[in-house]
Short mmCIF file of C-alpha atoms and ligand atoms in Angstrom, two decimals:
data_model
loop_
_atom_site.label_atom_id
_atom_site.label_comp_id
_atom_site.label_asym_id
_atom_site.label_seq_id
_atom_site.Cartn_x
_atom_site.Cartn_y
_atom_site.Cartn_z
CA UNK A 1 3.72 24.83 2.29
CA UNK A 2 6.35 22.63 1.80
CA UNK A 3 6.35 18.59 2.29
CA UNK A 4 9.07 16.29 1.69
CA UNK A 5 8.36 12.96 1.59
CA UNK A 6 11.16 10.11 2.43
CA UNK A 7 9.67 6.24 1.19
CA UNK A 8 11.01 3.45 0.01
CA UNK A 9 8.06 3.52 -2.84
CA UNK A 10 6.15 5.07 -4.88
CA UNK A 11 3.83 3.64 -7.61
CA UNK A 12 4.69 3.37 -10.56
CA UNK A 13 7.37 3.83 -10.51
CA UNK A 14 8.79 1.22 -7.56
CA UNK A 15 6.14 -0.38 -6.30
CA UNK A 16 5.60 -3.50 -4.20
CA UNK A 17 2.34 -2.62 -1.98
CA UNK A 18 -0.03 -0.49 -1.07
CA UNK A 19 2.90 2.30 0.09
CA UNK A 20 3.33 2.57 -3.50
CA UNK A 21 0.20 4.26 -3.62
CA UNK A 22 -0.24 6.05 -0.99
CA UNK A 23 2.57 7.78 -1.84
CA UNK A 24 0.99 8.74 -5.56
CA UNK A 25 -2.31 9.90 -3.96
CA UNK A 26 -1.22 11.52 -0.83
CA UNK A 27 1.19 14.11 -2.53
CA UNK A 28 -1.32 14.18 -5.70
CA UNK A 29 -3.80 15.09 -3.64
CA UNK A 30 -1.58 17.17 -1.35
CA UNK A 31 -0.39 19.62 -3.91
CA UNK A 32 -4.31 19.61 -6.10
CA UNK A 33 -4.36 22.01 -2.18
CA UNK A 34 -1.37 24.06 -2.92
CA UNK A 35 1.13 22.41 -0.97
CA UNK A 36 4.60 21.50 -2.49
CA UNK A 37 5.32 18.38 -2.52
CA UNK A 38 8.87 16.83 -3.15
CA UNK A 39 8.98 12.41 -2.76
CA UNK A 40 12.61 11.29 -1.85
CA UNK A 41 13.74 8.03 -2.67
CA UNK A 42 16.55 5.34 -3.87
CA UNK A 43 17.55 5.23 -6.84
CA UNK A 44 16.74 1.27 -8.37
CA UNK A 45 17.85 -0.50 -10.34
CA UNK A 46 15.32 -2.21 -11.39
CA UNK A 47 12.46 0.60 -10.98
CA UNK A 48 10.49 1.68 -13.59
CA UNK A 49 12.40 4.86 -15.52
CA UNK A 50 10.13 4.90 -18.76
CA UNK A 51 8.00 6.57 -15.49
CA UNK A 52 9.91 9.32 -14.63
CA UNK A 53 10.09 13.02 -16.53
CA UNK A 54 12.81 14.45 -17.30
CA UNK A 55 15.23 12.92 -14.99
CA UNK A 56 18.52 14.85 -14.23
CA UNK A 57 21.85 14.33 -12.10
CA UNK A 58 20.92 17.09 -9.30
CA UNK A 59 24.05 16.15 -7.62
CA UNK A 60 26.99 14.23 -9.14
CA UNK A 61 29.12 12.60 -5.69
CA UNK A 62 27.72 14.17 -2.67
CA UNK A 63 30.00 13.04 -0.04
CA UNK A 64 27.54 10.69 2.92
CA UNK A 65 29.31 9.42 5.74
CA UNK A 66 28.67 6.59 6.67
CA UNK A 67 30.24 3.74 8.91
CA UNK A 68 32.76 6.24 9.35
CA UNK A 69 33.64 6.85 5.82
CA UNK A 70 32.47 9.06 3.49
CA UNK A 71 31.24 7.33 -0.13
CA UNK A 72 29.93 9.64 -2.94
CA UNK A 73 26.40 9.40 -3.64
CA UNK A 74 24.74 11.12 -6.87
CA UNK A 75 21.26 12.51 -6.37
CA UNK A 76 18.44 12.89 -9.23
CA UNK A 77 15.33 14.74 -10.12
CA UNK A 78 12.60 13.67 -12.56
CA UNK A 79 8.77 13.84 -11.93
CA UNK A 80 6.31 11.39 -11.13
CA UNK A 81 3.08 13.00 -12.39
CA UNK A 82 3.30 16.50 -11.00
CA UNK A 83 4.74 15.36 -7.86
CA UNK A 84 9.18 16.43 -7.62
CA UNK A 85 11.14 12.95 -6.68
CA UNK A 86 14.30 13.11 -5.54
CA UNK A 87 16.27 9.97 -6.22
CA UNK A 88 19.12 8.49 -4.35
CA UNK A 89 21.90 6.90 -5.64
CA UNK A 90 24.46 5.63 -3.63
CA UNK A 91 28.03 5.06 -4.76
CA UNK A 92 28.69 2.02 -2.20
CA UNK A 93 30.97 -0.61 -2.65
CA UNK A 94 27.40 -2.72 -1.77
CA UNK A 95 25.36 -1.27 -4.18
CA UNK A 96 23.04 -0.70 -1.71
CA UNK A 97 19.56 -0.54 -4.88
CA UNK A 98 21.49 -2.07 -7.68
CA UNK A 99 20.26 -5.22 -6.53
CA UNK A 100 17.39 -6.22 -8.90
CA UNK A 101 14.55 -6.37 -6.53
CA UNK A 102 12.90 -3.95 -3.87
CA UNK A 103 13.15 -5.69 -0.44
CA UNK A 104 14.75 -9.09 0.59
CA UNK A 105 18.64 -8.25 0.71
CA UNK A 106 20.05 -9.67 3.54
CA UNK A 107 21.47 -5.83 4.22
CA UNK A 108 17.78 -4.04 3.65
CA UNK A 109 18.69 -2.49 7.52
CA UNK A 110 22.33 -1.02 5.88
CA UNK A 111 20.76 0.16 2.70
CA UNK A 112 17.60 1.61 4.05
CA UNK A 113 20.16 3.80 6.92
CA UNK A 114 22.30 4.25 4.20
CA UNK A 115 19.60 6.41 2.39
CA UNK A 116 17.80 8.09 5.59
CA UNK A 117 21.17 9.55 6.07
CA UNK A 118 22.06 10.47 2.47
CA UNK A 119 18.52 12.08 1.99
CA UNK A 120 18.72 14.40 5.43
CA UNK A 121 22.17 15.52 4.10
CA UNK A 122 20.92 15.94 0.75
CA UNK A 123 18.25 18.69 2.24
CA UNK A 124 21.14 20.10 4.27
CA UNK A 125 23.44 21.40 1.69
CA UNK A 126 21.04 21.97 -0.62
CA UNK A 127 19.10 23.77 1.84
CA UNK A 128 15.92 22.81 0.99
CA UNK A 129 14.05 22.88 4.43
CA UNK A 130 10.07 21.92 4.32
CA UNK A 131 7.73 22.58 6.71
CA UNK A 132 7.62 19.05 6.77
CA UNK A 133 8.98 15.79 6.70
CA UNK A 134 7.42 12.77 6.12
CA UNK A 135 8.29 9.13 6.91
CA UNK A 136 7.24 5.71 6.17
CA UNK A 137 7.64 2.86 7.03
CA UNK A 138 10.48 1.54 9.00
CA UNK A 139 13.12 1.77 6.02
CA UNK A 140 12.33 6.12 6.67
CA UNK A 141 12.51 5.84 10.63
CA UNK A 142 15.55 6.66 11.07
CA UNK A 143 15.63 9.36 9.59
CA UNK A 144 13.18 10.73 12.94
CA UNK A 145 16.26 10.27 15.84
CA UNK A 146 19.03 11.21 12.47
CA UNK A 147 16.80 14.05 12.36
CA UNK A 148 16.89 15.12 15.90
CA UNK A 149 19.93 14.35 17.54
CA UNK A 150 22.43 14.89 14.37
CA UNK A 151 20.75 17.19 11.88
CA UNK A 152 18.84 19.56 14.29
CA UNK A 153 21.61 20.39 16.96
CA UNK A 154 24.45 21.29 13.33
CA UNK A 155 21.52 23.78 12.20
CA UNK A 156 19.40 21.84 9.54
CA UNK A 157 15.68 22.60 12.04
CA UNK A 158 12.84 23.85 10.64
CA UNK A 159 10.97 20.78 9.51
CA UNK A 160 9.05 18.85 11.96
CA UNK A 161 8.29 15.01 11.83
CA UNK A 162 5.18 12.76 11.33
CA UNK A 163 5.91 9.39 10.65
CA UNK A 164 2.83 7.00 9.35
CA UNK A 165 2.94 3.29 10.23
CA UNK A 166 1.93 1.22 7.27
CA UNK A 167 1.85 -2.55 8.80
CA UNK A 168 3.44 -2.91 12.32
CA UNK A 169 4.81 -6.41 11.05
CA UNK A 170 7.80 -5.20 10.05
CA UNK A 171 9.45 -2.94 12.40
CA UNK A 172 13.93 -2.83 11.46
CA UNK A 173 15.25 -4.97 13.77
CA UNK A 174 18.75 -4.19 14.47
CA UNK A 175 21.68 -5.08 16.86
CA UNK A 176 22.55 -1.46 18.14
CA UNK A 177 25.55 -1.17 16.12
CA UNK A 178 23.75 -0.42 13.36
CA UNK A 179 23.22 2.80 13.95
CA UNK A 180 26.40 3.95 14.76
CA UNK A 181 27.15 3.98 10.71
CA UNK A 182 24.76 6.63 10.54
CA UNK A 183 26.75 8.64 13.11
CA UNK A 184 24.40 7.94 15.47
CA UNK A 185 26.24 7.30 19.57
CA UNK A 186 24.70 3.37 19.80
CA UNK A 187 24.23 3.15 23.24
CA UNK A 188 22.96 6.50 24.20
CA UNK A 189 20.23 4.88 21.10
CA UNK A 190 20.43 1.24 23.10
CA UNK A 191 18.16 3.08 25.94
CA UNK A 192 14.22 1.13 26.23
CA UNK A 193 13.54 5.05 26.52
CA UNK A 194 14.69 5.40 22.67
CA UNK A 195 15.06 2.21 20.06
CA UNK A 196 16.51 -0.44 22.00
CA UNK A 197 14.27 -3.29 21.23
CA UNK A 198 12.04 -4.50 24.25
CA UNK A 199 12.33 -7.84 23.90
CA UNK A 200 15.56 -8.52 21.77
CA UNK A 201 18.84 -7.93 24.42
CA UNK A 202 20.85 -5.93 22.03
CA UNK A 203 19.11 -4.75 19.34
CA UNK A 204 17.23 -1.93 18.09
CA UNK A 205 13.59 -0.77 16.85
CA UNK A 206 13.95 1.25 13.83
CA UNK A 207 10.11 1.65 14.38
CA UNK A 208 9.86 2.81 17.31
CA UNK A 209 12.71 5.42 17.44
CA UNK A 210 9.92 6.74 14.89
CA UNK A 211 6.97 6.70 16.76
CA UNK A 212 8.92 8.15 19.81
CA UNK A 213 11.51 10.93 17.99
CA UNK A 214 8.40 12.29 15.28
CA UNK A 215 6.24 15.19 15.73
CA UNK A 216 3.71 13.05 15.31
CA UNK A 217 2.74 9.11 14.64
CA UNK A 218 -0.28 8.15 11.80
CA UNK A 219 -1.49 4.77 10.79
CA UNK A 220 -3.46 3.69 7.96
CA UNK A 221 -6.70 3.28 9.46
CA UNK A 222 -9.38 4.21 12.54
CA UNK A 223 -9.34 -0.15 12.97
CA UNK A 224 -6.32 -0.47 12.47
CA UNK A 225 -4.95 2.40 15.09
CA UNK A 226 -7.84 0.80 18.18
CA UNK A 227 -6.06 -2.84 16.50
CA UNK A 228 -2.28 -1.69 17.62
CA UNK A 229 -2.24 -1.23 21.12
CA UNK A 230 -3.35 -4.54 21.50
CA UNK A 231 -1.30 -7.40 22.24
CA UNK A 232 -2.04 -9.31 19.77
CA UNK A 233 -1.90 -6.12 17.06
CA UNK A 234 0.79 -4.37 18.16
CA UNK A 235 3.22 -6.74 17.88
CA UNK A 236 5.53 -5.60 20.90
CA UNK A 237 5.11 -2.33 20.19
CA UNK A 238 1.68 -1.22 21.79
CA UNK A 239 2.67 -0.15 25.15
CA UNK A 240 4.87 2.08 22.79
CA UNK A 241 2.63 3.67 21.51
CA UNK A 242 -0.08 3.56 24.23
CA UNK A 243 2.93 5.96 25.84
CA UNK A 244 3.05 8.24 23.00
CA UNK A 245 -1.63 8.10 22.09
CA UNK A 246 -1.38 12.04 22.20
CA UNK A 247 0.00 12.25 19.53
CA UNK A 248 -0.99 9.01 17.72
CA UNK A 249 -4.03 8.84 15.19
CA UNK A 250 -5.52 6.22 12.36
CA UNK A 251 -6.41 8.05 9.25
CA UNK A 252 -7.74 5.69 6.30
CA UNK A 253 -5.84 5.26 3.05
CA UNK A 254 -8.14 6.57 -0.23
CA UNK A 255 -6.83 5.56 -3.67
CA UNK A 256 -6.05 7.50 -6.47
CA UNK A 257 -9.83 8.28 -8.31
CA UNK A 258 -6.91 10.00 -11.20
CA UNK A 259 -5.65 6.34 -11.38
CA UNK A 260 -7.75 3.75 -10.71
CA UNK A 261 -11.32 4.77 -12.53
CA UNK A 262 -12.94 2.32 -14.75
CA UNK A 263 -14.80 5.54 -16.43
CA UNK A 264 -11.23 6.49 -17.72
CA UNK A 265 -8.86 2.75 -17.49
CA UNK A 266 -6.27 2.61 -20.12
CA UNK A 267 -5.87 -0.56 -19.62
CA UNK A 268 -9.29 -2.38 -20.19
CA UNK A 269 -10.75 -3.14 -23.50
CA UNK A 270 -13.99 -0.54 -22.98
CA UNK A 271 -14.81 1.89 -20.68
CA UNK A 272 -18.08 2.24 -17.31
CA UNK A 273 -18.96 3.37 -15.21
CA UNK A 274 -21.73 3.70 -12.70
CA UNK A 275 -24.40 5.28 -14.86
CA UNK A 276 -27.19 1.98 -16.26
CA UNK A 277 -28.40 4.23 -18.91
CA UNK A 278 -26.34 7.03 -21.44
CA UNK A 279 -25.75 10.41 -20.64
CA UNK A 280 -26.63 11.94 -23.71
CA UNK A 281 -25.46 10.09 -27.35
CA UNK A 282 -22.10 10.43 -27.19
CA UNK A 283 -21.63 8.00 -23.86
CA UNK A 284 -21.09 4.16 -24.12
CA UNK A 285 -18.95 4.57 -20.55
CA UNK A 286 -22.46 2.04 -19.04
CA UNK A 287 -22.15 -0.13 -16.40
CA UNK A 288 -23.16 -3.06 -19.07
CA UNK A 289 -19.55 -2.72 -20.65
CA UNK A 290 -18.35 -4.44 -17.32
CA UNK A 291 -20.37 -7.48 -18.77
CA UNK A 292 -18.65 -7.17 -22.71
CA UNK A 293 -14.88 -6.84 -20.88
CA UNK A 294 -15.59 -10.17 -18.33
CA UNK A 295 -16.30 -11.38 -21.87
CA UNK A 296 -13.18 -9.79 -22.99
CA UNK A 297 -10.85 -11.21 -20.28
CA UNK A 298 -11.91 -14.56 -20.35
CA UNK A 299 -11.87 -15.23 -23.76
CA UNK A 300 -8.04 -13.90 -23.88
CA UNK A 301 -7.19 -16.14 -20.73
CA UNK A 302 -9.24 -18.96 -22.43
CA UNK A 303 -11.66 -19.09 -20.18
CA UNK A 304 -15.73 -20.75 -20.18
CA UNK A 305 -18.27 -18.02 -21.11
CA UNK A 306 -20.34 -19.46 -18.78
CA UNK A 307 -22.57 -17.83 -17.12
CA UNK A 308 -20.45 -17.78 -13.53
CA UNK A 309 -19.56 -15.07 -11.14
CA UNK A 310 -15.83 -14.45 -10.95
CA UNK A 311 -13.98 -14.31 -7.97
CA UNK A 312 -10.98 -11.88 -8.42
CA UNK A 313 -8.06 -12.02 -5.22
CA UNK A 314 -5.31 -9.55 -6.27
CA UNK A 315 -2.16 -9.51 -3.51
CA UNK A 316 1.17 -10.56 -2.15
CA UNK A 317 1.30 -14.16 -1.30
CA UNK A 318 2.29 -13.19 2.08
CA UNK A 319 1.04 -15.30 5.79
CA UNK A 320 -0.80 -12.23 6.40
CA UNK A 321 -3.17 -12.34 3.79
CA UNK A 322 -4.30 -15.44 4.74
CA UNK A 323 -3.26 -18.16 2.06
CA UNK A 324 -4.68 -20.62 3.23
CA UNK A 325 -7.73 -19.25 2.87
CA UNK A 326 -7.27 -17.87 -0.55
CA UNK A 327 -6.26 -21.53 -1.91
CA UNK A 328 -9.53 -22.56 -0.11
CA UNK A 329 -11.93 -19.82 -1.68
CA UNK A 330 -9.84 -20.92 -4.63
CA UNK A 331 -11.64 -24.38 -4.55
CA UNK A 332 -15.29 -23.32 -3.35
CA UNK A 333 -15.38 -21.29 -5.99
CA UNK A 334 -14.94 -24.07 -8.31
CA UNK A 335 -16.63 -26.46 -6.44
CA UNK A 336 -19.71 -23.95 -6.10
CA UNK A 337 -19.55 -22.98 -10.16
CA UNK A 338 -17.59 -20.40 -10.23
CA UNK A 339 -14.35 -19.26 -11.32
CA UNK A 340 -11.44 -18.05 -10.13
CA UNK A 341 -8.50 -15.00 -11.18
CA UNK A 342 -5.61 -15.42 -8.47
CA UNK A 343 -2.35 -12.25 -9.22
CA UNK A 344 0.17 -13.14 -7.09
CA UNK A 345 2.90 -12.41 -5.93
CA UNK A 346 5.33 -13.44 -3.24
CA UNK A 347 8.89 -12.82 -1.61
CA UNK A 348 8.83 -15.93 0.11
CA UNK A 349 10.55 -18.17 -1.88
CA UNK A 350 7.88 -21.92 -0.49
CA UNK A 351 5.05 -19.39 -1.07
CA UNK A 352 5.81 -19.03 -4.46
CA UNK A 353 7.28 -22.64 -5.10
CA UNK A 354 3.70 -24.15 -3.96
CA UNK A 355 1.71 -21.23 -5.93
CA UNK A 356 3.46 -22.65 -8.86
CA UNK A 357 2.58 -25.94 -7.61
CA UNK A 358 -1.02 -25.00 -7.54
CA UNK A 359 -0.65 -22.77 -10.62
CA UNK A 360 0.24 -25.98 -13.21
CA UNK A 361 -3.12 -28.00 -11.70
CA UNK A 362 -5.11 -25.55 -13.03
CA UNK A 363 -2.99 -24.95 -16.02
CA UNK A 364 -5.67 -24.87 -19.42
CA UNK A 365 -8.11 -25.23 -16.37
CA UNK A 366 -12.24 -23.29 -17.77
CA UNK A 367 -12.96 -22.18 -14.55
CA UNK A 368 -9.62 -20.85 -13.37
CA UNK A 369 -6.42 -18.26 -13.93
CA UNK A 370 -3.28 -18.25 -11.98
CA UNK A 371 -0.52 -15.84 -12.29
CA UNK A 372 2.15 -15.49 -10.05
CA UNK A 373 4.27 -12.16 -11.19
CA UNK A 374 3.62 -8.11 -10.36
CA UNK A 375 1.19 -7.42 -13.81
CA UNK A 376 -0.24 -3.36 -13.20
CA UNK A 377 -2.00 -4.15 -16.66
CA UNK A 378 -3.40 -7.36 -15.32
CA UNK A 379 -3.71 -6.11 -11.75
CA UNK A 380 -7.06 -3.46 -14.05
CA UNK A 381 -8.72 -5.94 -15.63
CA UNK A 382 -9.32 -8.11 -13.55
CA UNK A 383 -10.68 -5.25 -11.40
CA UNK A 384 -12.82 -4.95 -13.84
CA UNK A 385 -13.74 -8.32 -15.04
CA UNK A 386 -14.26 -9.65 -11.37
CA UNK A 387 -17.43 -9.96 -9.98
CA UNK A 388 -16.64 -10.42 -6.75
CA UNK A 389 -12.93 -9.84 -5.13
CA UNK A 390 -12.29 -11.52 -2.02
CA UNK A 391 -9.63 -10.81 0.62
CA UNK A 392 -9.87 -13.25 3.16
CA UNK A 393 -6.81 -11.16 5.53
CA UNK A 394 -5.33 -12.68 8.64
CA UNK A 395 -4.52 -8.35 10.22
CA UNK A 396 -5.08 -5.88 7.39
CA UNK A 397 -3.84 -2.57 8.05
CA UNK A 398 -5.41 -0.50 5.78
CA UNK A 399 -5.96 -2.64 2.46
CA UNK A 400 -6.39 -0.99 -0.84
CA UNK A 401 -7.62 -3.87 -3.69
CA UNK A 402 -11.46 -3.58 -1.27
CA UNK A 403 -11.31 0.00 -2.06
CA UNK A 404 -10.64 -0.45 -6.09
CA UNK A 405 -12.90 -3.42 -6.56
CA UNK A 406 -16.12 -1.03 -4.90
CA UNK A 407 -14.88 1.92 -7.87
CA UNK A 408 -14.58 -1.09 -10.60
CA UNK A 409 -18.11 -2.07 -9.40
CA UNK A 410 -16.62 -5.37 -7.91
CA UNK A 411 -17.81 -7.09 -4.62
CA UNK A 412 -15.51 -6.99 -1.77
CA UNK A 413 -15.28 -9.90 0.32
CA UNK A 414 -13.58 -9.44 2.88
CA UNK A 415 -12.42 -10.65 6.34
CA UNK A 416 -13.52 -8.49 9.00
CA UNK A 417 -10.24 -6.75 10.30
CA UNK A 418 -8.08 -3.17 9.77
CA UNK A 419 -9.31 -1.23 8.01
CA UNK A 420 -11.32 -4.44 6.03
CA UNK A 421 -13.48 -3.36 8.99
CA UNK A 422 -14.06 0.64 8.68
CA UNK A 423 -14.36 0.36 4.49
CA UNK A 424 -16.72 -2.71 4.19
CA UNK A 425 -20.24 -2.56 5.44
CA UNK A 426 -22.07 -5.92 5.24
CA UNK A 427 -24.94 -6.25 3.25
CA UNK A 428 -26.98 -8.37 5.35
CA UNK A 429 -25.83 -8.03 8.99
CA UNK A 430 -24.18 -4.60 9.38
CA UNK A 431 -27.44 -3.05 10.68
CA UNK A 432 -27.44 -0.33 7.97
CA UNK A 433 -29.24 0.50 5.38
CA UNK A 434 -28.81 -1.26 2.20
CA UNK A 435 -27.44 2.35 0.66
CA UNK A 436 -25.43 2.06 2.70
CA UNK A 437 -23.97 -1.36 2.99
CA UNK A 438 -21.27 -2.51 0.18
CA UNK A 439 -20.38 -6.26 0.61
CA UNK A 440 -20.19 -8.95 2.50
CA UNK A 441 -17.63 -10.29 5.76
CA UNK A 442 -16.99 -11.62 8.03
CA UNK A 443 -15.40 -12.59 11.63
CA UNK A 444 -13.70 -15.29 11.64
CA UNK A 445 -10.35 -16.39 9.16
CA UNK A 446 -11.41 -20.11 8.16
CA UNK A 447 -13.00 -22.11 6.63
CA UNK A 448 -16.20 -21.25 7.78
CA UNK A 449 -15.92 -17.89 8.35
CA UNK A 450 -15.03 -18.36 4.63
CA UNK A 451 -18.38 -19.94 3.76
CA UNK A 452 -20.19 -17.88 5.27
CA UNK A 453 -20.08 -14.98 3.29
CA UNK A 454 -19.00 -16.77 0.04
CA UNK A 455 -21.90 -18.94 0.04
CA UNK A 456 -23.82 -15.59 0.81
CA UNK A 457 -21.95 -13.77 -1.71
CA UNK A 458 -23.04 -16.07 -4.78
CA UNK A 459 -26.75 -16.86 -3.78
CA UNK A 460 -27.50 -13.18 -4.10
CA UNK A 461 -25.82 -13.47 -7.24
CA UNK A 462 -27.59 -15.98 -8.73
CA UNK A 463 -30.96 -15.31 -7.55
CA UNK A 464 -31.52 -11.53 -6.98
CA UNK A 465 -29.54 -10.37 -9.69
CA UNK A 466 -31.35 -6.42 -9.42
CA UNK A 467 -30.19 -6.34 -5.43
CA UNK A 468 -26.26 -7.33 -6.87
CA UNK A 469 -26.24 -4.67 -9.40
CA UNK A 470 -28.04 -2.00 -6.61
CA UNK A 471 -24.86 -3.11 -4.57
CA UNK A 472 -22.46 -2.96 -7.11
CA UNK A 473 -23.55 1.04 -7.72
CA UNK A 474 -23.42 1.50 -4.21
CA UNK A 475 -20.11 0.20 -3.79
CA UNK A 476 -19.18 2.22 -7.13
CA UNK A 477 -20.88 5.38 -5.57
CA UNK A 478 -18.85 5.50 -1.94
CA UNK A 479 -16.47 8.40 -2.22
CA UNK A 480 -12.36 6.29 -0.86
CA UNK A 481 -10.70 9.05 -2.85
CA UNK A 482 -8.08 10.75 -0.57
CA UNK A 483 -10.40 13.74 -1.14
CA UNK A 484 -11.14 13.32 3.00
CA UNK A 485 -7.43 11.67 4.36
CA UNK A 486 -5.87 14.50 2.61
CA UNK A 487 -7.84 16.88 4.32
CA UNK A 488 -6.71 15.14 7.27
CA UNK A 489 -2.70 14.81 6.71
CA UNK A 490 -2.67 18.19 6.05
CA UNK A 491 -5.38 19.10 9.30
CA UNK A 492 -2.12 18.24 10.94
CA UNK A 493 -0.07 19.51 9.40
CA UNK A 494 -1.04 22.94 10.27
CA UNK A 495 -1.83 22.02 13.62
CA UNK A 496 2.40 21.00 13.38
CA UNK A 497 3.32 24.68 12.24
CA UNK A 498 1.16 26.25 14.61
P1 ADP B 1 -0.16 -4.47 0.31
O1 ADP B 1 0.14 -3.33 0.60
O2 ADP B 1 -0.27 -5.36 2.12
O3 ADP B 1 0.12 -5.74 -0.60
P2 ADP B 1 -2.79 -3.33 -0.04
O4 ADP B 1 -4.29 -3.90 -0.27
O5 ADP B 1 -2.58 -2.07 0.84
O6 ADP B 1 -2.08 -4.61 0.23
O7 ADP B 1 -2.16 -3.02 -1.30
C1 ADP B 1 -1.54 -4.20 -2.83
C2 ADP B 1 -1.55 -3.00 -3.37
O8 ADP B 1 0.14 -4.20 -4.74
C3 ADP B 1 -2.16 -2.85 -5.15
O9 ADP B 1 -2.72 -1.68 -5.56
C4 ADP B 1 -2.75 -3.88 -5.89
O10 ADP B 1 -3.54 -3.93 -6.64
C5 ADP B 1 -1.22 -3.98 -6.05
N1 ADP B 1 -1.34 -5.66 -6.22
C6 ADP B 1 -1.31 -6.66 -5.09
N2 ADP B 1 -0.66 -7.65 -5.90
C7 ADP B 1 0.26 -7.23 -7.07
C8 ADP B 1 0.64 -8.18 -8.25
N3 ADP B 1 0.51 -9.52 -8.15
N4 ADP B 1 0.07 -7.44 -9.45
C9 ADP B 1 0.22 -5.82 -9.91
N5 ADP B 1 -0.74 -4.91 -8.92
C10 ADP B 1 -0.86 -6.18 -7.63
#
């Protein structure tokens, strides 16, 4: 089976958030199952090309029709891990992917519309006709109407389409005429039955187009699949999703167990596993090494080496992630005698400025360290060195950090929403046997909610270290790899080919 993904991110080449991790983990697992998987990605000037092997041009000056003109586009090919990736480089006067950033430009809609058109153009010209085109989020949603309204009637007709919603908050709302730039009839597209936005007169909703035109639609956790059918969770698309319920499914994301593995992690000063006793005399990757890593990380960050738990937080700093609750947890952790590590980055200038100010007040603090960058290496160390990870999201489609934390023996404290509710089983209140529990959760996204979980976690860490250690091991032994989700996607793909 041949699958081509259209995506705007892929780890570790072009990563902003969890979407990038999915675009590495899922294709890799599918390829291990014998699928032939390729990815189409914009060729960003700021991507990490050192992560791409054998990067070479495959088509130098492919004409791509956009805004009624033709623009030369170069297509590159290279390998990321064992996955073939095609990179689209437009030679448009607006230099769509030479902006020094991935997202956040005023013309993001045009940038990704061009990407969709150019990607399909390349596949059709190179006669690459996979069984499945798998699209992700609004950035590649326009592929769906383009394929069914433009390319298919002209003979490029083999693939079936699957569309995954990673976050329904981002919908790609644009003026009606924008879609004409890729050669679609904007008046036809503007119909409410098609891409016409249901709430904004004169606007289209690209995400809605992905839902309506794709053969199957998924989202990234079973619980979020239920939440998006409600007025609160659906952000205006709940009725559209309800209309297409028969082709809609929630599949929990996995994490890449080769990349996120404390036993082999190249970013850590020591390796560890859930094993408390060494396997043989050569085995040094035992659980106690986690404490050693905590010591090394504290030393590097000039934090005090006291008997205190570390609460970690690694996140995009956007309102969805519960900004005020992150600040509250920082304050409460210090009041309760813990230490706090934050690794955050924000596309929102006001939030960035606010956290830089907070960071300054904790400069040289013995119990807090705030780093406001995207830093893969520090990310791995934070997961390993922390005792707890706070994820107080207002909503969370799936969330990967809580699953990574579990793998690293770090106990998640999460708001019970979306995929967080699917993955974190509260040790005190879930009613499940202890062996099935793995963290702490709270219902309401407020200070009382955070306290209710944080207090319980601190009490257990200080007063019952043996129970804490067993809770760590519960989490480390639970399987959140891509194995099961990839099987589910494979089954969905197969259902489309029958
Ligand atoms: P989202 O996709 O909404 O940002 P997820 O939890 O699904 O959230 O995925 C976040 C991913 O980004 C995880 O792999 C996490 O480790 C990583 N990440 C978040 N912030 C940073 C940062 N500042 N530096 C490095 N990695 C980060």
